[in-house]
CSV table of C-alpha atoms and ligand atoms in Angstrom, one decimal:
chain,number,residue,atom,x,y,z
A,59,MET,CA,191.3,11.0,-33.7
A,60,ILE,CA,194.8,9.7,-33.6
A,61,LEU,CA,194.9,8.3,-30.1
A,62,HIS,CA,191.7,6.3,-30.8
A,63,GLU,CA,193.2,4.9,-34.0
A,64,LYS,CA,196.5,4.0,-32.4
A,65,ILE,CA,195.0,2.3,-29.3
A,66,SER,CA,192.5,0.4,-31.6
A,67,GLY,CA,195.5,-0.9,-33.5
A,68,VAL,CA,197.4,-2.3,-30.5
A,69,LEU,CA,194.4,-3.3,-28.3
A,70,PRO,CA,193.4,-6.7,-29.9
A,71,ALA,CA,196.9,-8.3,-29.4
A,72,TRP,CA,197.1,-6.9,-25.8
A,73,ARG,CA,193.6,-8.3,-24.9
A,74,GLU,CA,194.8,-11.6,-26.3
A,75,ARG,CA,197.8,-11.6,-24.0
A,76,ILE,CA,195.7,-10.9,-20.9
A,77,LYS,CA,193.2,-13.5,-22.0
A,78,ASN,CA,195.9,-16.1,-22.4
A,79,LEU,CA,197.4,-15.3,-19.0
A,80,VAL,CA,194.1,-15.8,-17.3
A,81,LYS,CA,193.1,-18.9,-19.4
A,82,ASP,CA,196.4,-20.8,-19.2
A,83,HIS,CA,198.2,-19.6,-16.1
A,84,ALA,CA,195.5,-18.5,-13.6
A,85,GLU,CA,197.1,-20.4,-10.8
A,86,VAL,CA,200.7,-19.3,-11.2
A,87,VAL,CA,202.0,-17.8,-7.9
A,88,VAL,CA,203.3,-14.2,-8.5
A,89,ASP,CA,203.9,-13.2,-4.9
A,90,THR,CA,203.1,-14.2,-1.3
A,91,VAL,CA,201.7,-12.0,1.4
A,92,THR,CA,203.4,-11.7,4.8
A,93,VAL,CA,202.0,-10.5,8.1
A,94,GLU,CA,204.1,-7.4,7.9
A,95,GLU,CA,202.7,-6.5,4.5
A,96,VAL,CA,199.1,-6.8,5.7
A,97,LEU,CA,200.0,-4.5,8.7
A,98,TYR,CA,202.3,-2.2,6.8
A,99,GLY,CA,200.3,-0.6,4.0
A,100,MET,CA,200.6,-3.6,1.6
A,101,ARG,CA,204.0,-2.1,0.7
A,102,ASP,CA,205.6,-4.7,-1.6
A,103,ILE,CA,202.7,-6.9,-2.6
A,104,LYS,CA,202.8,-7.3,-6.3
A,105,SER,CA,199.1,-7.2,-7.2
A,106,LEU,CA,198.4,-4.4,-9.7
A,107,LEU,CA,198.8,-4.4,-13.5
A,108,THR,CA,200.0,-1.4,-15.5
A,109,ASP,CA,202.0,-1.0,-18.7
A,110,ILE,CA,202.1,2.8,-18.5
A,111,SER,CA,205.1,3.1,-16.2
A,112,SER,CA,207.2,1.1,-13.7
A,113,VAL,CA,209.4,2.0,-10.8
A,114,ASP,CA,212.5,0.0,-9.9
A,115,PRO,CA,213.5,0.7,-6.3
A,116,ASN,CA,217.1,1.2,-7.3
A,117,GLU,CA,216.6,3.1,-10.5
A,118,GLY,CA,213.3,5.0,-10.3
A,119,ILE,CA,210.6,5.6,-12.9
A,120,ARG,CA,210.4,4.4,-16.5
A,121,PHE,CA,207.6,5.7,-18.7
A,122,ARG,CA,206.7,2.9,-21.2
A,123,GLY,CA,210.2,1.5,-20.6
A,124,LEU,CA,212.1,4.8,-21.0
A,125,THR,CA,214.0,6.5,-18.2
A,126,ILE,CA,213.3,10.3,-17.6
A,127,ASN,CA,216.4,11.3,-19.6
A,128,GLU,CA,215.5,8.9,-22.5
A,129,THR,CA,211.9,10.2,-22.4
A,130,LEU,CA,213.0,13.9,-22.6
A,131,LYS,CA,215.4,13.0,-25.4
A,132,ALA,CA,213.0,11.0,-27.4
A,133,LEU,CA,209.9,13.2,-27.4
A,134,PRO,CA,209.4,16.0,-29.9
A,135,LYS,CA,210.3,19.4,-28.5
A,136,ALA,CA,207.8,22.2,-28.1
A,137,LYS,CA,208.1,25.2,-30.5
A,138,GLY,CA,210.2,27.9,-28.9
A,139,GLY,CA,211.2,25.6,-26.0
A,140,LYS,CA,214.0,23.2,-25.0
A,141,LEU,CA,211.7,20.6,-23.5
A,142,PRO,CA,209.2,18.2,-25.1
A,143,MET,CA,205.5,18.8,-25.7
A,144,VAL,CA,203.3,17.4,-22.9
A,145,GLY,CA,201.1,16.1,-25.7
A,146,GLY,CA,203.9,13.8,-26.9
A,147,LEU,CA,204.2,12.4,-23.4
A,148,TYR,CA,200.5,11.7,-23.2
A,149,TYR,CA,200.7,9.9,-26.6
A,150,LEU,CA,203.6,7.8,-25.3
A,151,LEU,CA,201.7,6.9,-22.1
A,152,LEU,CA,198.5,6.0,-23.9
A,153,VAL,CA,199.9,4.3,-27.1
A,154,GLY,CA,203.2,3.0,-25.9
A,155,GLU,CA,205.2,4.4,-28.9
A,156,ILE,CA,207.3,7.5,-29.2
A,157,PRO,CA,205.3,9.9,-31.3
A,158,THR,CA,206.4,11.9,-34.3
A,159,LYS,CA,206.2,15.7,-34.1
A,160,GLU,CA,202.9,15.5,-36.0
A,161,GLU,CA,201.5,12.9,-33.7
A,162,ALA,CA,202.4,15.0,-30.6
A,163,LEU,CA,200.9,18.1,-32.2
A,164,ALA,CA,197.7,16.1,-32.9
A,165,VAL,CA,197.3,15.5,-29.2
A,166,GLU,CA,198.0,19.2,-28.4
A,167,GLN,CA,195.3,20.1,-31.0
A,168,GLU,CA,192.8,17.7,-29.4
A,169,TRP,CA,193.5,19.5,-26.1
A,170,ALA,CA,193.1,23.0,-27.6
A,171,LYS,CA,189.6,21.9,-29.0
A,172,ARG,CA,188.5,20.7,-25.6
A,173,ALA,CA,189.9,23.3,-23.3
A,174,THR,CA,186.7,25.3,-22.7
A,175,VAL,CA,185.5,25.1,-19.1
A,176,PRO,CA,181.8,25.3,-18.5
A,177,ASP,CA,180.5,28.5,-16.8
A,178,TYR,CA,179.0,26.6,-13.9
A,179,VAL,CA,182.5,25.5,-12.8
A,180,TYR,CA,183.7,29.1,-12.7
A,181,LYS,CA,180.6,30.1,-10.8
A,182,MET,CA,181.1,27.3,-8.3
A,183,LEU,CA,184.7,28.2,-7.7
A,184,LYS,CA,183.9,31.9,-7.2
A,185,SER,CA,181.3,31.1,-4.7
A,186,MET,CA,183.7,29.3,-2.3
A,187,PRO,CA,185.2,31.1,0.8
A,188,LYS,CA,188.4,32.9,0.0
A,189,ASP,CA,190.5,30.8,2.4
A,190,THR,CA,189.5,27.5,0.8
A,191,HIS,CA,192.6,25.3,0.1
A,192,PRO,CA,193.4,25.2,-3.7
A,193,MET,CA,193.3,21.4,-3.6
A,194,ILE,CA,189.7,21.6,-2.4
A,195,LEU,CA,188.8,23.9,-5.2
A,196,PHE,CA,190.7,21.8,-7.8
A,197,SER,CA,189.0,18.6,-6.7
A,198,GLN,CA,185.6,20.2,-6.6
A,199,ALA,CA,186.0,21.6,-10.1
A,200,THR,CA,187.1,18.2,-11.4
A,201,LEU,CA,184.1,16.6,-9.9
A,202,ALA,CA,181.7,19.2,-11.3
A,203,LEU,CA,183.0,18.5,-14.8
A,204,GLY,CA,181.5,15.0,-14.5
A,205,ASN,CA,178.2,16.7,-15.4
A,206,GLU,CA,179.5,16.4,-19.0
A,207,SER,CA,180.8,12.8,-18.8
A,208,VAL,CA,180.5,10.9,-22.1
A,209,PHE,CA,181.1,7.6,-20.2
A,210,ALA,CA,178.3,8.1,-17.7
A,211,LYS,CA,175.9,9.1,-20.5
A,212,ARG,CA,176.8,6.2,-22.8
A,213,TYR,CA,176.7,3.8,-19.9
A,214,GLN,CA,173.1,4.8,-19.2
A,215,GLU,CA,172.3,4.3,-22.9
A,216,GLY,CA,173.6,0.7,-22.7
A,217,MET,CA,177.2,1.0,-24.0
A,218,LYS,CA,178.9,-2.4,-24.6
A,219,LYS,CA,181.8,-3.4,-22.4
A,220,ASP,CA,184.3,-3.7,-25.2
A,221,VAL,CA,183.9,0.0,-26.1
A,222,TYR,CA,184.1,1.4,-22.5
A,223,TRP,CA,187.6,2.5,-23.2
A,224,GLU,CA,186.5,4.7,-26.1
A,225,ALA,CA,184.2,6.7,-23.8
A,226,ALA,CA,186.9,6.7,-21.1
A,227,LEU,CA,189.4,8.2,-23.6
A,228,GLU,CA,186.9,10.9,-24.6
A,229,ASP,CA,186.4,11.8,-20.9
A,230,SER,CA,190.2,11.6,-20.2
A,231,LEU,CA,191.0,14.0,-23.1
A,232,ASN,CA,188.2,16.4,-22.0
A,233,LEU,CA,189.5,16.2,-18.4
A,234,THR,CA,193.2,16.7,-19.2
A,235,ALA,CA,192.5,19.5,-21.6
A,236,LYS,CA,190.6,21.6,-19.0
A,237,LEU,CA,192.9,21.0,-16.0
A,238,PRO,CA,195.6,23.7,-16.9
A,239,VAL,CA,192.8,26.2,-17.4
A,240,ILE,CA,191.1,25.4,-14.1
A,241,ALA,CA,194.4,25.4,-12.2
A,242,ALA,CA,195.4,28.8,-13.7
A,243,PHE,CA,192.0,30.2,-12.9
A,244,ILE,CA,192.2,29.0,-9.3
A,245,TYR,CA,195.7,30.6,-9.0
A,246,ARG,CA,194.7,34.0,-10.4
A,247,MET,CA,191.4,34.0,-8.4
A,248,LYS,CA,192.8,32.9,-5.1
A,249,TYR,CA,196.0,35.0,-4.9
A,250,PHE,CA,195.2,38.0,-7.2
A,251,GLY,CA,191.5,38.3,-7.0
A,252,GLU,CA,191.1,37.9,-10.8
A,253,THR,CA,188.0,36.2,-12.0
A,254,SER,CA,188.2,36.5,-15.8
A,255,LYS,CA,188.3,33.2,-17.6
A,256,PRO,CA,191.8,32.2,-18.8
A,257,LYS,CA,192.0,31.8,-22.6
A,258,TYR,CA,193.6,28.8,-24.2
A,259,ASN,CA,195.6,29.7,-27.3
A,260,ALA,CA,195.4,26.9,-29.9
A,261,LYS,CA,198.7,28.0,-31.4
A,262,LEU,CA,200.6,27.2,-28.2
A,263,ASP,CA,201.3,23.8,-26.6
A,264,PHE,CA,200.0,22.7,-23.1
A,265,GLY,CA,203.1,24.0,-21.3
A,266,ALA,CA,203.2,27.4,-23.0
A,267,ASN,CA,199.5,27.8,-22.5
A,268,PHE,CA,199.8,27.1,-18.8
A,269,ALA,CA,202.7,29.6,-18.4
A,270,ARG,CA,200.6,32.2,-20.2
A,271,MET,CA,197.4,31.6,-18.2
A,272,MET,CA,199.3,31.7,-14.9
A,273,LYS,CA,200.9,35.0,-16.0
A,274,VAL,CA,204.2,34.3,-14.3
A,275,SER,CA,206.3,34.4,-17.4
A,276,ASP,CA,208.2,37.4,-16.1
A,277,LYS,CA,211.4,35.3,-16.2
A,278,LYS,CA,212.0,33.3,-19.4
A,279,GLY,CA,211.7,29.6,-19.0
A,280,TYR,CA,208.5,29.0,-17.1
A,281,ALA,CA,206.9,27.3,-20.1
A,282,ASP,CA,209.8,24.8,-20.1
A,283,LEU,CA,209.6,24.3,-16.4
A,284,ALA,CA,205.8,23.6,-16.7
A,285,ARG,CA,206.5,21.0,-19.5
A,286,LEU,CA,209.2,19.3,-17.4
A,287,TYR,CA,207.1,19.4,-14.2
A,288,PHE,CA,204.0,17.9,-15.8
A,289,ILE,CA,206.0,15.2,-17.6
A,290,ILE,CA,208.0,14.0,-14.6
A,291,HIS,CA,205.0,14.1,-12.2
A,292,SER,CA,202.7,12.2,-14.6
A,293,ASP,CA,203.0,8.7,-13.4
A,294,HIS,CA,204.8,6.6,-10.8
A,295,GLU,CA,203.4,3.1,-11.5
A,296,SER,CA,200.0,2.1,-10.1
A,297,GLY,CA,200.5,1.6,-6.4
A,298,ASN,CA,201.0,5.1,-5.2
A,299,ALA,CA,198.0,6.6,-3.4
A,300,SER,CA,196.8,9.0,-6.1
A,301,ALA,CA,197.1,6.4,-8.9
A,302,HIS,CA,195.6,3.6,-6.8
A,303,ALA,CA,192.7,5.9,-5.7
A,304,MET,CA,191.8,6.6,-9.3
A,305,HIS,CA,192.1,2.9,-10.3
A,306,LEU,CA,189.9,1.8,-7.4
A,307,ALA,CA,187.2,4.4,-8.0
A,308,GLY,CA,187.4,3.7,-11.8
A,309,SER,CA,187.0,0.0,-11.2
A,310,THR,CA,183.4,0.5,-10.1
A,311,LEU,CA,182.8,2.1,-13.5
A,312,SER,CA,182.7,5.6,-12.0
A,313,ASP,CA,183.6,8.0,-14.8
A,314,ALA,CA,187.0,9.6,-15.1
A,315,PHE,CA,185.9,12.8,-13.3
A,316,PHE,CA,184.7,11.0,-10.2
A,317,ALA,CA,187.8,8.8,-10.3
A,318,PHE,CA,190.2,11.7,-10.8
A,319,SER,CA,188.6,13.7,-8.0
A,320,ALA,CA,189.3,10.6,-5.8
A,321,SER,CA,192.9,10.6,-7.0
A,322,LEU,CA,193.3,14.3,-6.1
A,323,ASN,CA,191.8,13.7,-2.7
A,324,ALA,CA,194.6,11.1,-2.1
A,325,LEU,CA,197.2,13.4,-3.5
A,326,ALA,CA,196.2,16.2,-1.1
A,327,GLY,CA,197.7,14.4,2.0
A,328,PRO,CA,201.0,15.6,3.5
A,329,LEU,CA,202.6,12.1,3.1
A,330,HIS,CA,201.9,12.2,-0.6
A,331,GLY,CA,201.6,15.2,-3.0
A,332,LEU,CA,201.1,17.9,-0.3
A,333,ALA,CA,204.7,17.2,0.7
A,334,ASN,CA,205.8,19.6,-2.1
A,335,GLN,CA,204.1,22.5,-0.2
A,336,GLU,CA,205.5,21.3,3.1
A,337,SER,CA,208.9,20.9,1.7
A,338,LEU,CA,209.2,24.5,0.5
A,339,ALA,CA,207.6,25.7,3.8
A,340,TRP,CA,210.4,23.8,5.6
A,341,LEU,CA,213.2,25.4,3.5
A,342,LEU,CA,211.6,28.9,4.0
A,343,ASP,CA,211.4,28.3,7.7
A,344,VAL,CA,215.2,27.5,7.8
A,345,LYS,CA,215.9,30.6,5.7
A,346,LYS,CA,213.9,32.7,8.0
A,347,ARG,CA,215.3,31.3,11.2
A,348,PHE,CA,218.9,31.8,10.1
A,349,ASN,CA,218.4,34.9,8.0
A,350,GLY,CA,219.7,33.1,4.8
A,351,VAL,CA,221.5,29.9,4.1
A,352,PRO,CA,222.7,28.5,7.5
A,353,SER,CA,225.9,26.6,8.3
A,354,ARG,CA,225.9,22.9,7.9
A,355,GLU,CA,225.9,22.6,11.7
A,356,ASP,CA,222.8,24.8,12.1
A,357,LEU,CA,220.9,22.9,9.4
A,358,TYR,CA,221.8,19.6,11.1
A,359,LYS,CA,220.4,20.9,14.4
A,360,PHE,CA,217.3,22.3,12.7
A,361,ALA,CA,216.7,18.9,11.0
A,362,TRP,CA,217.0,17.1,14.4
A,363,ASP,CA,214.6,19.6,16.0
A,364,THR,CA,212.0,18.7,13.3
A,365,LEU,CA,212.4,15.0,14.1
A,366,ASN,CA,212.4,15.5,17.8
A,367,GLY,CA,209.2,17.6,17.4
A,368,GLY,CA,207.6,14.4,16.1
A,369,LYS,CA,207.4,15.6,12.5
A,370,VAL,CA,208.7,14.1,9.3
A,371,ILE,CA,211.2,16.0,7.1
A,372,PRO,CA,209.1,16.6,4.0
A,373,GLY,CA,210.6,15.6,0.6
A,374,TYR,CA,212.7,12.8,2.1
A,375,GLY,CA,212.1,9.1,2.2
A,376,HIS,CA,209.9,7.0,0.0
A,377,GLY,CA,207.5,4.1,0.0
A,378,ILE,CA,209.4,2.0,-2.5
A,379,LEU,CA,212.4,4.0,-3.9
A,380,ARG,CA,215.7,3.2,-2.3
A,381,VAL,CA,217.9,5.7,-4.1
A,382,ILE,CA,217.7,9.4,-4.9
A,383,ASP,CA,214.6,9.9,-6.9
A,384,PRO,CA,215.6,10.6,-10.5
A,385,ARG,CA,212.8,13.2,-10.7
A,386,PHE,CA,214.7,15.1,-8.0
A,387,ILE,CA,217.9,14.8,-10.0
A,388,THR,CA,216.3,16.1,-13.2
A,389,GLN,CA,214.9,19.1,-11.4
A,390,LEU,CA,218.2,19.8,-9.6
A,391,GLU,CA,220.0,19.8,-13.0
A,392,PHE,CA,217.3,22.1,-14.5
A,393,ALA,CA,217.8,24.5,-11.5
A,394,LYS,CA,221.6,24.5,-11.7
A,395,LYS,CA,221.5,25.2,-15.4
A,396,ASN,CA,219.0,28.0,-15.2
A,397,PHE,CA,219.5,29.8,-11.8
A,398,PRO,CA,222.7,28.4,-10.2
A,399,ASP,CA,223.1,31.4,-7.8
A,400,ASP,CA,219.6,31.2,-6.3
A,401,ASP,CA,219.7,31.2,-2.4
A,402,LEU,CA,216.9,28.7,-2.1
A,403,LEU,CA,218.7,26.3,-4.5
A,404,LYS,CA,221.8,26.6,-2.4
A,405,LEU,CA,219.8,25.7,0.6
A,406,ALA,CA,218.1,22.8,-1.2
A,407,GLU,CA,221.6,21.5,-2.0
A,408,LEU,CA,222.8,21.9,1.5
A,409,THR,CA,219.7,20.0,2.7
A,410,LEU,CA,220.6,17.2,0.3
A,411,ASP,CA,224.0,17.0,2.1
A,412,VAL,CA,222.6,17.1,5.6
A,413,VAL,CA,219.1,15.5,5.8
A,414,PRO,CA,220.0,12.0,4.6
A,415,ALA,CA,222.8,11.9,7.2
A,416,VAL,CA,220.3,12.9,9.9
A,417,LEU,CA,217.7,10.4,8.8
A,418,LYS,CA,220.4,7.7,8.7
A,419,GLU,CA,221.5,8.6,12.2
A,420,GLN,CA,217.9,8.4,13.4
A,421,GLY,CA,217.7,5.0,11.8
A,422,LYS,CA,214.0,4.8,11.1
A,423,ALA,CA,213.4,5.8,7.5
A,424,LYS,CA,214.0,2.9,5.1
A,425,SER,CA,215.3,5.4,2.5
A,426,PRO,CA,216.9,8.7,3.7
A,427,ALA,CA,217.1,10.0,0.1
A,428,PRO,CA,215.2,12.9,-1.4
A,429,ASN,CA,212.0,12.3,-3.4
A,430,VAL,CA,210.4,14.4,-6.2
A,431,ASP,CA,208.9,16.9,-3.7
A,432,ALA,CA,212.2,18.0,-2.0
A,433,ILE,CA,213.0,20.5,-4.8
A,434,SER,CA,210.0,21.1,-7.0
A,435,GLY,CA,208.9,24.1,-4.9
A,436,THR,CA,212.4,25.7,-5.2
A,437,LEU,CA,211.9,25.8,-8.9
A,438,GLN,CA,208.4,27.2,-8.8
A,439,HIS,CA,209.6,29.8,-6.2
A,440,TYR,CA,212.4,31.0,-8.6
A,441,TYR,CA,209.9,31.6,-11.4
A,442,GLY,CA,207.6,33.6,-9.1
A,443,VAL,CA,205.0,31.0,-8.1
A,444,ARG,CA,205.5,31.5,-4.3
A,445,GLU,CA,202.1,30.7,-3.0
A,446,PHE,CA,203.2,27.3,-1.9
A,447,ASP,CA,199.7,25.9,-0.9
A,448,PHE,CA,199.1,25.9,-4.7
A,449,TYR,CA,201.9,23.4,-5.4
A,450,THR,CA,199.9,20.2,-5.0
A,451,VAL,CA,197.5,21.5,-7.7
A,452,LEU,CA,200.5,21.6,-10.1
A,453,PHE,CA,201.3,18.0,-9.1
A,454,GLY,CA,197.7,17.1,-9.8
A,455,VAL,CA,197.7,18.6,-13.4
A,456,GLY,CA,200.7,16.4,-14.1
A,457,ARG,CA,199.4,13.3,-12.3
A,458,ALA,CA,196.2,13.4,-14.4
A,459,LEU,CA,198.2,12.3,-17.5
A,460,GLY,CA,199.3,9.1,-16.0
A,461,VAL,CA,196.3,8.1,-14.0
A,462,SER,CA,193.9,8.8,-16.9
A,463,ALA,CA,196.1,6.8,-19.3
A,464,ASN,CA,195.8,3.9,-16.7
A,465,TYR,CA,192.1,4.5,-16.4
A,466,VAL,CA,191.6,4.2,-20.2
A,467,TRP,CA,193.7,1.0,-20.4
A,468,SER,CA,191.9,-0.6,-17.3
A,469,ARG,CA,188.6,-0.2,-19.2
A,470,ALA,CA,190.2,-1.4,-22.4
A,471,LEU,CA,191.5,-4.6,-20.7
A,472,GLY,CA,188.2,-5.1,-18.9
A,473,MET,CA,189.7,-4.8,-15.4
A,474,PRO,CA,187.0,-5.9,-12.9
A,475,ILE,CA,185.9,-4.1,-9.7
A,476,GLU,CA,188.8,-4.1,-7.2
A,477,ARG,CA,188.0,-5.9,-4.0
A,478,PRO,CA,190.8,-7.3,-1.9
A,479,LYS,CA,190.0,-9.6,1.1
A,480,SER,CA,190.4,-8.3,4.6
A,481,LEU,CA,191.2,-10.3,7.8
A,482,THR,CA,190.5,-9.7,11.5
A,483,THR,CA,193.3,-9.5,14.0
A,484,LYS,CA,192.2,-12.9,15.3
A,485,MET,CA,192.4,-14.4,11.8
A,486,LEU,CA,195.9,-13.0,11.5
A,487,GLU,CA,196.9,-14.4,14.9
A,488,ASP,CA,195.5,-17.8,13.9
A,489,ALA,CA,197.4,-17.8,10.6
A,490,VAL,CA,200.6,-17.1,12.6
A,491,ALA,CA,199.8,-19.9,15.2
A,492,LYS,CA,199.2,-22.4,12.4
A,493,GLN,CA,202.6,-21.8,11.0
A,494,SER,CA,204.7,-21.6,14.2
B,713,LIG,N1,211.2,12.2,8.1
B,713,LIG,C1,211.1,11.6,9.3
B,713,LIG,N2,210.7,10.3,9.5
B,713,LIG,C2,210.6,9.6,8.3
B,713,LIG,C3,210.8,10.1,7.1
B,713,LIG,C4,211.1,11.5,6.9
B,713,LIG,N3,211.3,12.1,5.8
B,713,LIG,N4,210.6,9.1,6.2
B,713,LIG,C5,210.3,8.0,6.9
B,713,LIG,N5,210.3,8.3,8.2
B,713,LIG,C6,209.9,7.4,9.3
B,713,LIG,C7,208.4,7.0,9.1
B,713,LIG,O1,207.6,8.0,9.6
B,713,LIG,C8,208.4,5.7,9.9
B,713,LIG,O2,208.3,6.1,11.3
B,713,LIG,P1,207.5,5.2,12.3
B,713,LIG,O3,208.1,3.9,12.3
B,713,LIG,O4,207.6,6.0,13.6
B,713,LIG,O5,206.1,5.2,11.8
B,713,LIG,C9,209.7,5.1,9.6
B,713,LIG,O6,210.6,6.2,9.2
B,713,LIG,C10,209.7,4.0,8.5
B,713,LIG,O7,209.1,4.6,7.4
B,713,LIG,P2,209.5,4.1,5.9
B,713,LIG,O8,209.1,2.6,5.8
B,713,LIG,O9,210.8,4.4,5.5
B,713,LIG,O10,208.5,5.0,5.0
B,713,LIG,P3,207.0,4.7,4.6
B,713,LIG,O11,207.0,3.8,3.4
B,713,LIG,O12,206.1,4.4,5.8
B,713,LIG,O13,206.5,6.2,4.2
B,713,LIG,C11,206.9,8.3,3.2
B,713,LIG,C12,207.1,6.8,3.0
B,713,LIG,C13,207.2,9.0,1.8
B,713,LIG,C14,205.4,8.6,3.5
B,713,LIG,C15,207.8,8.8,4.3
B,713,LIG,O14,209.2,8.6,3.9
B,713,LIG,C16,207.6,10.3,4.7
B,713,LIG,O15,206.7,10.5,5.5
B,713,LIG,N6,208.4,11.2,4.0
B,713,LIG,C17,208.1,12.6,4.2
B,713,LIG,C18,206.9,13.1,3.5
B,713,LIG,C19,207.1,13.0,2.0
B,713,LIG,O16,208.1,13.5,1.5
B,713,LIG,N7,206.2,12.5,1.2
B,713,LIG,C20,206.2,12.6,-0.3
B,713,LIG,C21,206.5,11.2,-0.9
B,713,LIG,C22,206.5,11.4,-2.4
B,713,LIG,N8,205.2,11.8,-3.0
B,713,LIG,O17,205.1,12.7,-3.7
B,713,LIG,O18,204.2,11.1,-2.6
B,714,LIG,C1,204.5,9.4,-6.5
B,714,LIG,O1,205.0,10.0,-7.4
B,714,LIG,O2,203.3,9.0,-6.5
B,714,LIG,C2,205.2,9.3,-5.2
B,714,LIG,O3,206.6,9.3,-5.4
B,714,LIG,C3,204.7,8.3,-4.2
B,714,LIG,C4,204.9,6.9,-4.6
B,714,LIG,O4,205.3,6.5,-5.7
B,714,LIG,O5,204.6,6.0,-3.7
C-alpha cells in the first residue's frame, strides 16, 4: 500500500532526528510556564510536537508547510470537480509530500476498499432514541468500530513497538474510509427516516461519494463544497481540544477508534466544533427577528443583546489566532463565487462588518475576528443541509484526517504516554512568593 511504502521511506531519518534531539539537547529550554498559563488553559505553552500542520497566530494554518491556497492549488483535482481529492490531502498530511494524481487516487481506492460499515453499527444507531444528538450517534458509531481494531488485536498478540504505526495506519484508513458512510447514514436516518445502508461508489472520490450518499446534490457543487470543507477542517496543529484529546487518549496506546471517539467528544462542545451549529442558529435568529437581513444598527443592537445576555457570539474569537481565520476567508470566497445573492451570505457579510466592532467595544475577546465556524453553516444551508445540529458531524469527518495522521506519526515516533504535572493552589502561591 502506497502510504505504508512512503512513510517507511521517510521514517528512519525522522526517527534519527528525534533521537538526536533527545540524546544531545534534552536540557535545552524551549519555553517557560507562567502563572497565567497554568490558570488559563495552558494557552501558549509550547509543549506538543507535530509536523502535520502548524498555525501562526497572524497567518493561520499551514498543512505540511502549505497555506490553504497553496494546498488547494498543489493537490490533484477530483474528476468532474474544481477542488482537490480529499485522498490527496490525506497523502500530504501523512507523507509530507504533494502527491501525484495517481498517488492521490491510490488513497481514494484504499478508502473505497475499506468503506463497508459492519451491520452491528447500523443496528446500534437504529436502536437509539430519535431525538439523540447526531454527535452522540457519530461518536458511538466510531467507538463501536473499535471492535475491528487491527492495533488492539496485534497488541494482544505481542506486536513490537517499532511497528505500532503500521497497525495505527491500518486502523486510521479503516476509520477514515467509513466516516462519510456513517455520517451520511446518520443524516438520512435522523432527518428523513431512511434506514437503508449508503453505498460507496468505488469510481467516485471521497467528496463525490459523500455528496451522493447525503442525497443533497440538487444544486450542483455540493461535492466540491464537501471536498473543500473536509480539507480545511482537517487539522489545526495539535493543541486544539479535538486534536489534543485524540493525542492524549492515543498516548495510552488506545486504538484509533477509542482515541477518535475522545476527539469527537471534545469537538462536540459549543466553544469548539459545536460553534458551527450555534453560529448558523444565531444568524437564523437574526433573520427571523428582523424578517430578513437587518440594518447595521439593528444587528449591532442584537449582537450587544447576545453579550448582555451572558452568551458568546459563536464563530468569533479564537484561542490562538489573532487575525481573520483563513479558513473563513476561503469559505467566504467560495460562497461569493457560487451564490453571491444568497440572503444568509449577505447576513454573514454584514455580521463580519458588525460583530468584530462590538467585541472590540466590549474589550474582552483577545481576537474579535471570525473563525472557521462563522460561515461554514451558511454554505451548508445554501446546498440544502439545513439541519444545523448535524454540522459538527461534518467537522468531525474532516477533523479525522488530521488527528489520525497525527496518531500514526505519534506511534511511529514512539511518543510516550502524556502526563503533565499538576500543582495545588498553595504550590502556585508558594512559587509566586519565592519570586516576589
Ligand atoms: N463572544 C463573546 N465573548 C467572547 C468571545 C465571543 N465570540 N470570544 C471571547 N470572548 C470572551 C471570553 O468568553 C472571555 O470572557 P471571560 O473573561 O468573561 O471569561 C474573554 O473574551 C477572553 O477570551 P479569549 O482569551 O479571547 O478567548 P479564549 O481563548 O478563552 O476562547 C474561544 C476562545 C474560541 C473559545 C472564544 O473566542 C469563544 O468562546 N468564541 C465563540 C465560540 C466559538 O466560535 N468557538 C469556535 C472556535 C473555533 N473552533 O472551531 O473550535
Ligand atoms: C480548530 O480548528 O480546532 C479550532 O480553530 C480551534 C483551535 O485551533 O483552537
